[in-house]
mmCIF file of C-alpha atoms in Angstrom:
data_model
loop_
_atom_site.group_PDB
_atom_site.id
_atom_site.type_symbol
_atom_site.label_atom_id
_atom_site.label_comp_id
_atom_site.label_asym_id
_atom_site.label_seq_id
_atom_site.Cartn_x
_atom_site.Cartn_y
_atom_site.Cartn_z
ATOM 1 C CA UNK A 17 0.000 0.000 0.000
ATOM 2 C CA UNK A 18 1.316 3.421 -0.884
ATOM 3 C CA UNK A 19 2.075 5.607 2.100
ATOM 4 C CA UNK A 20 0.240 8.522 0.478
ATOM 5 C CA UNK A 21 -3.035 6.620 0.274
ATOM 6 C CA UNK A 22 -5.693 7.229 2.873
ATOM 7 C CA UNK A 23 -5.287 3.822 4.501
ATOM 8 C CA UNK A 24 -1.588 4.190 5.218
ATOM 9 C CA UNK A 25 -1.044 4.871 8.907
ATOM 10 C CA UNK A 26 2.704 4.724 9.458
ATOM 11 C CA UNK A 27 4.913 7.767 9.478
ATOM 12 C CA UNK A 28 4.842 9.291 6.028
ATOM 13 C CA UNK A 29 7.883 10.191 4.017
ATOM 14 C CA UNK A 30 8.140 13.454 2.121
ATOM 15 C CA UNK A 31 5.797 13.920 -0.827
ATOM 16 C CA UNK A 32 8.509 14.626 -3.366
ATOM 17 C CA UNK A 33 10.364 11.358 -2.891
ATOM 18 C CA UNK A 34 10.370 9.715 -6.292
ATOM 19 C CA UNK A 35 11.962 6.477 -5.074
ATOM 20 C CA UNK A 36 10.274 4.280 -2.491
ATOM 21 C CA UNK A 37 12.163 3.918 0.785
ATOM 22 C CA UNK A 38 14.147 0.695 0.879
ATOM 23 C CA UNK A 39 15.086 -1.206 3.992
ATOM 24 C CA UNK A 40 18.742 -1.411 4.885
ATOM 25 C CA UNK A 41 20.524 -4.555 5.920
ATOM 26 C CA UNK A 42 23.313 -3.742 8.338
ATOM 27 C CA UNK A 43 26.187 -5.926 9.421
ATOM 28 C CA UNK A 44 29.622 -5.467 10.898
ATOM 29 C CA UNK A 45 32.668 -6.365 8.824
ATOM 30 C CA UNK A 46 35.814 -7.172 10.790
ATOM 31 C CA UNK A 47 38.464 -6.367 8.158
ATOM 32 C CA UNK A 48 38.475 -3.451 8.758
ATOM 33 C CA UNK A 49 35.785 -3.034 11.421
ATOM 34 C CA UNK A 50 32.926 -1.019 9.890
ATOM 35 C CA UNK A 51 29.183 -1.060 9.482
ATOM 36 C CA UNK A 52 28.090 -2.431 6.126
ATOM 37 C CA UNK A 53 24.697 -1.237 4.849
ATOM 38 C CA UNK A 54 23.131 -2.908 1.827
ATOM 39 C CA UNK A 55 19.858 -1.957 0.158
ATOM 40 C CA UNK A 56 17.872 -5.177 0.129
ATOM 41 C CA UNK A 57 14.699 -4.243 -1.765
ATOM 42 C CA UNK A 58 12.575 -7.231 -0.688
ATOM 43 C CA UNK A 59 12.439 -8.969 2.661
ATOM 44 C CA UNK A 60 12.982 -12.395 1.110
ATOM 45 C CA UNK A 61 16.498 -11.203 0.152
ATOM 46 C CA UNK A 62 17.500 -10.595 3.780
ATOM 47 C CA UNK A 63 20.605 -12.417 4.932
ATOM 48 C CA UNK A 64 19.141 -12.832 8.407
ATOM 49 C CA UNK A 65 15.456 -13.610 8.826
ATOM 50 C CA UNK A 66 13.336 -11.537 11.181
ATOM 51 C CA UNK A 67 12.559 -13.632 14.301
ATOM 52 C CA UNK A 68 9.049 -12.192 14.685
ATOM 53 C CA UNK A 69 8.112 -13.628 11.302
ATOM 54 C CA UNK A 70 9.444 -17.079 12.121
ATOM 55 C CA UNK A 71 7.973 -17.551 15.572
ATOM 56 C CA UNK A 72 4.592 -15.865 15.801
ATOM 57 C CA UNK A 73 2.722 -12.700 15.020
ATOM 58 C CA UNK A 74 1.785 -10.667 18.078
ATOM 59 C CA UNK A 75 -1.358 -8.586 17.959
ATOM 60 C CA UNK A 76 -1.611 -5.612 20.235
ATOM 61 C CA UNK A 77 -3.492 -2.422 20.823
ATOM 62 C CA UNK A 78 -1.887 0.601 19.227
ATOM 63 C CA UNK A 79 -3.578 3.078 21.526
ATOM 64 C CA UNK A 80 -1.487 4.982 24.039
ATOM 65 C CA UNK A 81 -1.890 4.070 27.692
ATOM 66 C CA UNK A 82 -3.597 7.394 28.385
ATOM 67 C CA UNK A 83 -6.501 6.538 26.074
ATOM 68 C CA UNK A 84 -7.116 2.887 26.951
ATOM 69 C CA UNK A 85 -10.524 2.415 28.610
ATOM 70 C CA UNK A 86 -11.126 6.142 28.145
ATOM 71 C CA UNK A 87 -12.384 8.474 25.441
ATOM 72 C CA UNK A 88 -10.591 10.613 22.922
ATOM 73 C CA UNK A 89 -10.360 14.320 23.656
ATOM 74 C CA UNK A 90 -12.812 16.213 21.385
ATOM 75 C CA UNK A 91 -10.031 18.373 19.951
ATOM 76 C CA UNK A 92 -8.040 15.213 19.187
ATOM 77 C CA UNK A 93 -11.012 13.981 17.139
ATOM 78 C CA UNK A 94 -11.094 17.231 15.171
ATOM 79 C CA UNK A 95 -7.355 17.123 14.519
ATOM 80 C CA UNK A 96 -7.547 13.510 13.401
ATOM 81 C CA UNK A 97 -10.492 14.317 11.126
ATOM 82 C CA UNK A 98 -8.538 17.248 9.640
ATOM 83 C CA UNK A 99 -5.900 14.684 8.676
ATOM 84 C CA UNK A 100 -7.908 11.566 7.815
ATOM 85 C CA UNK A 101 -11.631 12.387 7.674
ATOM 86 C CA UNK A 102 -13.816 12.701 4.589
ATOM 87 C CA UNK A 103 -17.183 14.443 4.220
ATOM 88 C CA UNK A 104 -18.831 12.552 1.382
ATOM 89 C CA UNK A 105 -22.009 13.458 -0.477
ATOM 90 C CA UNK A 106 -23.498 11.313 -3.238
ATOM 91 C CA UNK A 107 -26.420 11.787 -5.648
ATOM 92 C CA UNK A 108 -27.208 8.622 -7.591
ATOM 93 C CA UNK A 109 -30.010 7.470 -9.906
ATOM 94 C CA UNK A 110 -32.839 5.649 -8.114
ATOM 95 C CA UNK A 111 -35.764 4.376 -10.186
ATOM 96 C CA UNK A 112 -37.875 3.848 -7.049
ATOM 97 C CA UNK A 113 -37.590 7.474 -5.956
ATOM 98 C CA UNK A 114 -40.183 10.050 -6.987
ATOM 99 C CA UNK A 115 -37.462 12.309 -8.401
ATOM 100 C CA UNK A 116 -35.475 9.326 -9.762
ATOM 101 C CA UNK A 117 -32.448 10.421 -7.728
ATOM 102 C CA UNK A 118 -31.244 9.429 -4.262
ATOM 103 C CA UNK A 119 -29.109 11.651 -2.012
ATOM 104 C CA UNK A 120 -26.878 10.361 0.765
ATOM 105 C CA UNK A 121 -24.339 11.806 3.205
ATOM 106 C CA UNK A 122 -21.422 10.006 4.809
ATOM 107 C CA UNK A 123 -18.720 10.933 7.273
ATOM 108 C CA UNK A 124 -15.885 8.451 6.744
ATOM 109 C CA UNK A 125 -12.405 7.718 8.067
ATOM 110 C CA UNK A 126 -10.496 4.903 6.330
ATOM 111 C CA UNK A 127 -7.398 3.347 7.900
ATOM 112 C CA UNK A 128 -5.237 0.250 7.640
ATOM 113 C CA UNK A 129 -6.703 -2.672 9.549
ATOM 114 C CA UNK A 130 -3.826 -2.523 12.043
ATOM 115 C CA UNK A 131 -5.304 0.743 13.335
ATOM 116 C CA UNK A 132 -8.827 -0.572 13.876
ATOM 117 C CA UNK A 133 -8.392 0.093 17.612
ATOM 118 C CA UNK A 134 -8.287 3.860 17.159
ATOM 119 C CA UNK A 135 -11.486 3.782 15.074
ATOM 120 C CA UNK A 136 -13.148 1.663 17.735
ATOM 121 C CA UNK A 137 -12.194 4.272 20.342
ATOM 122 C CA UNK A 138 -13.506 7.029 18.062
ATOM 123 C CA UNK A 139 -16.811 5.181 17.714
ATOM 124 C CA UNK A 140 -17.054 4.645 21.478
ATOM 125 C CA UNK A 141 -16.300 8.318 22.132
ATOM 126 C CA UNK A 142 -18.865 9.758 19.729
ATOM 127 C CA UNK A 143 -21.361 6.927 20.405
ATOM 128 C CA UNK A 144 -22.416 6.833 16.745
ATOM 129 C CA UNK A 145 -21.291 5.168 13.527
ATOM 130 C CA UNK A 146 -20.147 1.716 12.478
ATOM 131 C CA UNK A 147 -16.882 -0.008 11.653
ATOM 132 C CA UNK A 148 -16.724 -1.821 8.331
ATOM 133 C CA UNK A 149 -13.967 -3.776 6.678
ATOM 134 C CA UNK A 150 -12.949 -2.313 3.347
ATOM 135 C CA UNK A 151 -11.033 -4.946 1.432
ATOM 136 C CA UNK A 152 -8.488 -7.235 3.055
ATOM 137 C CA UNK A 153 -6.270 -4.678 4.779
ATOM 138 C CA UNK A 154 -8.407 -1.654 5.591
ATOM 139 C CA UNK A 155 -11.253 -0.683 7.859
ATOM 140 C CA UNK A 156 -13.476 2.366 7.852
ATOM 141 C CA UNK A 157 -15.502 4.272 10.399
ATOM 142 C CA UNK A 158 -18.793 5.330 8.788
ATOM 143 C CA UNK A 159 -21.605 7.591 9.990
ATOM 144 C CA UNK A 160 -24.511 7.785 7.553
ATOM 145 C CA UNK A 161 -27.923 8.113 9.216
ATOM 146 C CA UNK A 162 -29.310 11.626 9.601
ATOM 147 C CA UNK A 163 -29.847 11.057 13.324
ATOM 148 C CA UNK A 164 -26.234 10.057 13.886
ATOM 149 C CA UNK A 165 -24.857 12.658 11.486
ATOM 150 C CA UNK A 166 -26.399 15.276 13.770
ATOM 151 C CA UNK A 167 -23.803 14.238 16.368
ATOM 152 C CA UNK A 168 -21.020 14.716 13.804
ATOM 153 C CA UNK A 169 -22.330 18.145 12.778
ATOM 154 C CA UNK A 170 -22.701 19.207 16.403
ATOM 155 C CA UNK A 171 -19.156 18.098 17.176
ATOM 156 C CA UNK A 172 -17.544 20.105 14.381
ATOM 157 C CA UNK A 173 -19.717 23.116 15.152
ATOM 158 C CA UNK A 174 -18.318 23.095 18.693
ATOM 159 C CA UNK A 175 -14.764 22.013 17.782
ATOM 160 C CA UNK A 176 -14.196 23.500 14.305
ATOM 161 C CA UNK A 177 -11.893 22.031 11.702
ATOM 162 C CA UNK A 178 -8.655 23.933 11.141
ATOM 163 C CA UNK A 179 -7.541 23.004 7.611
ATOM 164 C CA UNK A 180 -9.177 23.589 4.238
ATOM 165 C CA UNK A 181 -11.423 20.671 5.153
ATOM 166 C CA UNK A 182 -13.442 23.233 7.101
ATOM 167 C CA UNK A 183 -14.896 24.434 3.774
ATOM 168 C CA UNK A 184 -15.956 20.882 2.894
ATOM 169 C CA UNK A 185 -17.711 20.632 6.241
ATOM 170 C CA UNK A 186 -19.628 23.882 5.687
ATOM 171 C CA UNK A 187 -20.958 22.555 2.369
ATOM 172 C CA UNK A 188 -21.650 19.180 3.965
ATOM 173 C CA UNK A 189 -23.604 20.900 6.744
ATOM 174 C CA UNK A 190 -25.790 22.770 4.250
ATOM 175 C CA UNK A 191 -26.564 19.473 2.489
ATOM 176 C CA UNK A 192 -27.321 17.909 5.857
ATOM 177 C CA UNK A 193 -29.871 20.626 6.719
ATOM 178 C CA UNK A 194 -31.618 20.215 3.355
ATOM 179 C CA UNK A 195 -31.925 16.454 3.792
ATOM 180 C CA UNK A 196 -32.840 16.769 7.473
ATOM 181 C CA UNK A 197 -35.764 19.013 6.517
ATOM 182 C CA UNK A 198 -36.673 16.547 3.735
ATOM 183 C CA UNK A 199 -36.342 19.288 1.161
ATOM 184 C CA UNK A 200 -34.258 16.927 -0.967
ATOM 185 C CA UNK A 201 -37.529 15.222 -1.910
ATOM 186 C CA UNK A 202 -38.578 18.338 -3.869
ATOM 187 C CA UNK A 203 -37.302 19.494 -7.235
ATOM 188 C CA UNK A 204 -35.924 22.721 -5.765
ATOM 189 C CA UNK A 205 -34.223 20.919 -2.899
ATOM 190 C CA UNK A 206 -32.586 18.446 -5.275
ATOM 191 C CA UNK A 207 -31.285 21.286 -7.453
ATOM 192 C CA UNK A 208 -29.891 23.000 -4.365
ATOM 193 C CA UNK A 209 -28.051 19.805 -3.386
ATOM 194 C CA UNK A 210 -26.581 19.421 -6.868
ATOM 195 C CA UNK A 211 -25.401 23.022 -6.799
ATOM 196 C CA UNK A 212 -23.698 22.404 -3.456
ATOM 197 C CA UNK A 213 -22.136 19.152 -4.621
ATOM 198 C CA UNK A 214 -20.347 21.023 -7.397
ATOM 199 C CA UNK A 215 -18.067 22.567 -4.739
ATOM 200 C CA UNK A 216 -17.226 19.576 -2.561
ATOM 201 C CA UNK A 217 -14.602 16.880 -3.116
ATOM 202 C CA UNK A 218 -14.525 15.898 -6.815
ATOM 203 C CA UNK A 219 -17.522 18.011 -7.837
ATOM 204 C CA UNK A 220 -20.249 16.832 -10.210
ATOM 205 C CA UNK A 221 -20.003 13.575 -12.126
ATOM 206 C CA UNK A 222 -20.475 13.545 -15.896
ATOM 207 C CA UNK A 223 -23.885 11.913 -15.452
ATOM 208 C CA UNK A 224 -25.068 14.713 -13.157
ATOM 209 C CA UNK A 225 -23.753 17.401 -15.515
ATOM 210 C CA UNK A 226 -25.620 15.752 -18.368
ATOM 211 C CA UNK A 227 -28.848 15.340 -16.374
ATOM 212 C CA UNK A 228 -28.771 18.870 -14.918
ATOM 213 C CA UNK A 229 -26.967 21.091 -17.460
ATOM 214 C CA UNK A 230 -28.484 24.318 -16.138
ATOM 215 C CA UNK A 231 -27.870 23.840 -12.444
ATOM 216 C CA UNK A 232 -26.448 26.835 -10.599
ATOM 217 C CA UNK A 233 -23.119 25.918 -9.029
ATOM 218 C CA UNK A 234 -22.443 27.170 -5.517
ATOM 219 C CA UNK A 235 -19.133 28.831 -4.724
ATOM 220 C CA UNK A 236 -16.854 27.170 -2.217
ATOM 221 C CA UNK A 237 -17.002 28.870 1.232
ATOM 222 C CA UNK A 238 -14.053 31.147 1.907
ATOM 223 C CA UNK A 239 -11.420 29.547 4.115
ATOM 224 C CA UNK A 240 -9.249 31.382 6.601
ATOM 225 C CA UNK A 241 -6.737 29.809 8.950
ATOM 226 C CA UNK A 242 -7.450 31.037 12.477
ATOM 227 C CA UNK A 243 -4.599 29.477 14.408
ATOM 228 C CA UNK A 244 -4.054 26.214 16.289
ATOM 229 C CA UNK A 245 -6.912 25.857 18.790
ATOM 230 C CA UNK A 246 -5.666 23.261 21.265
ATOM 231 C CA UNK A 247 -2.690 20.944 21.940
ATOM 232 C CA UNK A 248 -4.922 17.893 21.540
ATOM 233 C CA UNK A 249 -5.721 19.062 18.011
ATOM 234 C CA UNK A 250 -1.973 18.903 17.284
ATOM 235 C CA UNK A 251 -1.827 15.363 18.724
ATOM 236 C CA UNK A 252 -4.770 14.257 16.596
ATOM 237 C CA UNK A 253 -3.506 15.887 13.427
ATOM 238 C CA UNK A 254 -0.015 14.459 13.897
ATOM 239 C CA UNK A 255 -1.482 11.002 14.559
ATOM 240 C CA UNK A 256 -2.854 11.277 11.045
ATOM 241 C CA UNK A 257 -0.347 13.298 9.016
ATOM 242 C CA UNK A 258 2.849 13.418 11.072
ATOM 243 C CA UNK A 259 6.046 11.433 10.568
ATOM 244 C CA UNK A 260 8.845 10.324 12.895
ATOM 245 C CA UNK A 261 11.949 9.219 10.987
ATOM 246 C CA UNK A 262 15.519 8.118 11.647
ATOM 247 C CA UNK A 263 18.334 8.664 9.162
ATOM 248 C CA UNK A 264 21.694 6.887 9.216
ATOM 249 C CA UNK A 265 24.317 8.163 6.765
ATOM 250 C CA UNK A 266 28.026 7.796 6.349
ATOM 251 C CA UNK A 267 30.038 10.839 7.338
ATOM 252 C CA UNK A 268 32.251 12.701 4.894
ATOM 253 C CA UNK A 269 35.233 10.742 6.168
ATOM 254 C CA UNK A 270 33.457 7.518 5.147
ATOM 255 C CA UNK A 271 34.565 5.951 8.434
ATOM 256 C CA UNK A 272 31.842 6.766 10.963
ATOM 257 C CA UNK A 273 28.082 7.178 10.538
ATOM 258 C CA UNK A 274 25.825 10.119 11.318
ATOM 259 C CA UNK A 275 22.468 9.499 13.016
ATOM 260 C CA UNK A 276 19.770 12.154 12.697
ATOM 261 C CA UNK A 277 16.092 12.526 13.603
ATOM 262 C CA UNK A 278 13.324 14.181 11.633
ATOM 263 C CA UNK A 279 9.811 15.156 12.695
ATOM 264 C CA UNK A 280 7.789 16.234 9.683
ATOM 265 C CA UNK A 281 4.314 16.933 8.348
ATOM 266 C CA UNK A 282 3.549 17.153 4.625
ATOM 267 C CA UNK A 283 0.377 18.758 3.247
ATOM 268 C CA UNK A 284 -1.130 20.138 0.073
ATOM 269 C CA UNK A 285 0.085 23.643 -0.701
ATOM 270 C CA UNK A 286 -3.347 25.065 0.070
ATOM 271 C CA UNK A 287 -2.745 24.308 3.779
ATOM 272 C CA UNK A 288 0.615 26.094 4.005
ATOM 273 C CA UNK A 289 -0.736 28.442 6.671
ATOM 274 C CA UNK A 290 -1.462 25.483 8.938
ATOM 275 C CA UNK A 291 2.197 24.458 9.002
ATOM 276 C CA UNK A 292 3.321 28.027 9.597
ATOM 277 C CA UNK A 293 0.798 28.137 12.414
ATOM 278 C CA UNK A 294 2.289 25.015 13.952
ATOM 279 C CA UNK A 295 5.734 26.641 14.063
ATOM 280 C CA UNK A 296 4.228 29.643 15.827
ATOM 281 C CA UNK A 297 2.280 27.360 18.153
ATOM 282 C CA UNK A 298 5.353 25.425 19.249
ATOM 283 C CA UNK A 299 6.988 28.789 19.897
ATOM 284 C CA UNK A 300 4.264 29.726 22.388
ATOM 285 C CA UNK A 301 4.648 26.570 24.480
ATOM 286 C CA UNK A 302 7.691 27.765 26.404
ATOM 287 C CA UNK A 303 8.700 31.356 25.814
ATOM 288 C CA UNK A 304 11.678 31.017 28.131
ATOM 289 C CA UNK A 305 13.284 28.418 25.873
ATOM 290 C CA UNK A 306 15.854 29.881 23.494
ATOM 291 C CA UNK A 307 15.413 26.760 21.356
ATOM 292 C CA UNK A 308 11.723 27.418 20.783
ATOM 293 C CA UNK A 309 12.263 31.145 20.257
ATOM 294 C CA UNK A 310 14.704 30.291 17.526
ATOM 295 C CA UNK A 311 12.034 28.255 15.760
ATOM 296 C CA UNK A 312 9.852 31.328 15.305
ATOM 297 C CA UNK A 313 12.690 33.574 14.228
ATOM 298 C CA UNK A 314 13.707 31.143 11.498
ATOM 299 C CA UNK A 315 10.291 30.055 10.203
ATOM 300 C CA UNK A 316 11.532 29.607 6.629
ATOM 301 C CA UNK A 317 14.000 27.037 7.899
ATOM 302 C CA UNK A 318 11.151 24.766 8.972
ATOM 303 C CA UNK A 319 8.492 25.214 6.279
ATOM 304 C CA UNK A 320 9.327 24.617 2.625
ATOM 305 C CA UNK A 321 7.232 24.477 -0.545
ATOM 306 C CA UNK A 322 7.623 22.292 -3.608
ATOM 307 C CA UNK A 323 5.164 22.202 -6.503
ATOM 308 C CA UNK A 324 1.789 21.428 -4.879
ATOM 309 C CA UNK A 325 3.088 20.400 -1.468
ATOM 310 C CA UNK A 326 4.296 22.138 1.651
ATOM 311 C CA UNK A 327 6.445 20.499 4.329
ATOM 312 C CA UNK A 328 7.279 21.151 7.968
ATOM 313 C CA UNK A 329 10.534 19.507 9.048
ATOM 314 C CA UNK A 330 12.268 19.752 12.420
ATOM 315 C CA UNK A 331 15.654 18.035 12.494
ATOM 316 C CA UNK A 332 17.763 19.753 15.171
ATOM 317 C CA UNK A 333 18.370 17.354 18.028
ATOM 318 C CA UNK A 334 17.936 20.049 20.689
ATOM 319 C CA UNK A 335 14.547 21.134 19.295
ATOM 320 C CA UNK A 336 13.352 17.554 19.046
ATOM 321 C CA UNK A 337 14.515 16.771 22.610
ATOM 322 C CA UNK A 338 13.299 20.000 24.224
ATOM 323 C CA UNK A 339 10.129 20.707 22.221
ATOM 324 C CA UNK A 340 8.731 17.852 20.142
ATOM 325 C CA UNK A 341 9.262 14.889 22.457
ATOM 326 C CA UNK A 342 8.022 16.601 25.659
ATOM 327 C CA UNK A 343 4.947 17.847 23.789
ATOM 328 C CA UNK A 344 3.867 14.416 22.562
ATOM 329 C CA UNK A 345 4.655 12.865 25.927
ATOM 330 C CA UNK A 346 2.014 15.174 27.409
ATOM 331 C CA UNK A 347 -0.397 14.982 24.452
ATOM 332 C CA UNK A 348 0.065 11.440 23.147
ATOM 333 C CA UNK A 349 0.082 10.171 19.598
ATOM 334 C CA UNK A 350 -2.492 7.414 19.021
ATOM 335 C CA UNK A 351 -2.426 4.340 16.809
ATOM 336 C CA UNK A 352 0.503 2.597 15.158
ATOM 337 C CA UNK A 353 2.314 5.910 14.859
ATOM 338 C CA UNK A 354 2.627 5.972 18.665
ATOM 339 C CA UNK A 355 5.072 3.077 18.289
ATOM 340 C CA UNK A 356 7.102 5.090 15.784
ATOM 341 C CA UNK A 357 7.200 7.933 18.288
ATOM 342 C CA UNK A 358 8.332 5.583 21.073
ATOM 343 C CA UNK A 359 11.248 4.373 18.920
ATOM 344 C CA UNK A 360 11.982 7.951 17.855
ATOM 345 C CA UNK A 361 12.193 8.989 21.513
ATOM 346 C CA UNK A 362 14.377 5.992 22.359
ATOM 347 C CA UNK A 363 16.927 6.938 19.697
ATOM 348 C CA UNK A 364 16.845 10.599 20.790
ATOM 349 C CA UNK A 365 17.816 9.486 24.293
ATOM 350 C CA UNK A 366 20.622 7.348 22.867
ATOM 351 C CA UNK A 367 21.928 10.326 20.905
ATOM 352 C CA UNK A 368 21.755 12.455 24.043
ATOM 353 C CA UNK A 369 23.840 9.847 25.863
ATOM 354 C CA UNK A 370 26.204 9.673 22.838
ATOM 355 C CA UNK A 371 25.545 5.971 22.460
ATOM 356 C CA UNK A 372 25.251 6.475 18.702
ATOM 357 C CA UNK A 373 29.001 7.088 18.637
ATOM 358 C CA UNK A 374 29.708 3.498 19.646
ATOM 359 C CA UNK A 375 29.574 0.457 17.381
ATOM 360 C CA UNK A 376 27.065 -1.268 19.680
ATOM 361 C CA UNK A 377 24.834 1.799 19.886
ATOM 362 C CA UNK A 378 24.861 2.381 16.146
ATOM 363 C CA UNK A 379 23.978 -1.255 15.497
ATOM 364 C CA UNK A 380 21.070 -1.013 17.938
ATOM 365 C CA UNK A 381 19.775 2.154 16.246
ATOM 366 C CA UNK A 382 19.963 0.430 12.875
ATOM 367 C CA UNK A 383 17.822 -2.423 14.217
ATOM 368 C CA UNK A 384 15.261 0.089 15.493
ATOM 369 C CA UNK A 385 15.147 1.835 12.125
ATOM 370 C CA UNK A 386 14.586 -1.450 10.292
ATOM 371 C CA UNK A 387 11.356 -2.014 12.232
ATOM 372 C CA UNK A 388 9.830 1.486 12.152
ATOM 373 C CA UNK A 389 7.128 3.078 10.028
ATOM 374 C CA UNK A 390 5.824 0.948 7.145
ATOM 375 C CA UNK A 391 8.230 -1.887 8.012
ATOM 376 C CA UNK A 392 6.689 -2.386 11.451
ATOM 377 C CA UNK A 393 5.070 -5.712 12.287
ATOM 378 C CA UNK A 394 1.497 -5.749 13.607
#
């Protein structure tokens, strides 16, 4: 599964990578003593088999300890929906209907099956919706009845979306009110729905354009970024769109290796203001920290644009240790990505203790890297 597809839940690599990340096989050569790294391509080519694959597969909850047997914070839900949610609206032919067309609304979140636990917690928190398998490796949380969609609308009215997805919700909400009042069963109500659909997601299908050539299209609601509302929103959004990565590269001397950390978030260019807002937000967490102050003063260093994407990347070890890790310790990541964060934190502590400068430490970090992100067992 591609990491840019909706179902992918591991830490995501940067959008502009044209070559898929390959796993690295590492071994120590004695003559002379050095770490040998070989791109393996496929797991069947590995010189040493992974024990977890030979013995048994362990299934576990990917929810953080703070959320087990509890409910998700409402701002976490909004942040996660900003990253992974979809407001879907369909108008399809229906011969049994008086108007020959049927309208339906869905709020959907699709994830890899290994993250079913977080969708179950979402369902238990909101007390509406259903979980459905979607193919062999994915599951989706779906809310579709008007009664239950009222809960979804009420939630996002109280805890508003932050990204451009807020405009989709405003259109979705207008469609919801029309259907709730049963106006969609009239010619005028149906035309109003079709006009609204022209501005959400993929717009009107060819069949709708052909059937309603004179429909008046509705303009997309104006979007304005209004800042980061709550730390739990950051935790939810990062649980969806954030990435925790380790890099191991040979130094210029070609003798030792350099270990680095990267926390990143990659979005469509239209949400550039959100990433700039995150830099500002991290700056406000601890105004006495010279590390965090530096983040605001050098905003361009953290947010970069390329074609249709925008990226936030934090790579300085001090900023990761003093800002990023403490933040997500207090406001936990949920799902499989919480395991990536745990490994990320472990390596940061090793770097702080300078263990990465030893052969044993470097070998241990390499083993951690080989089992992170999309390579992780579940």
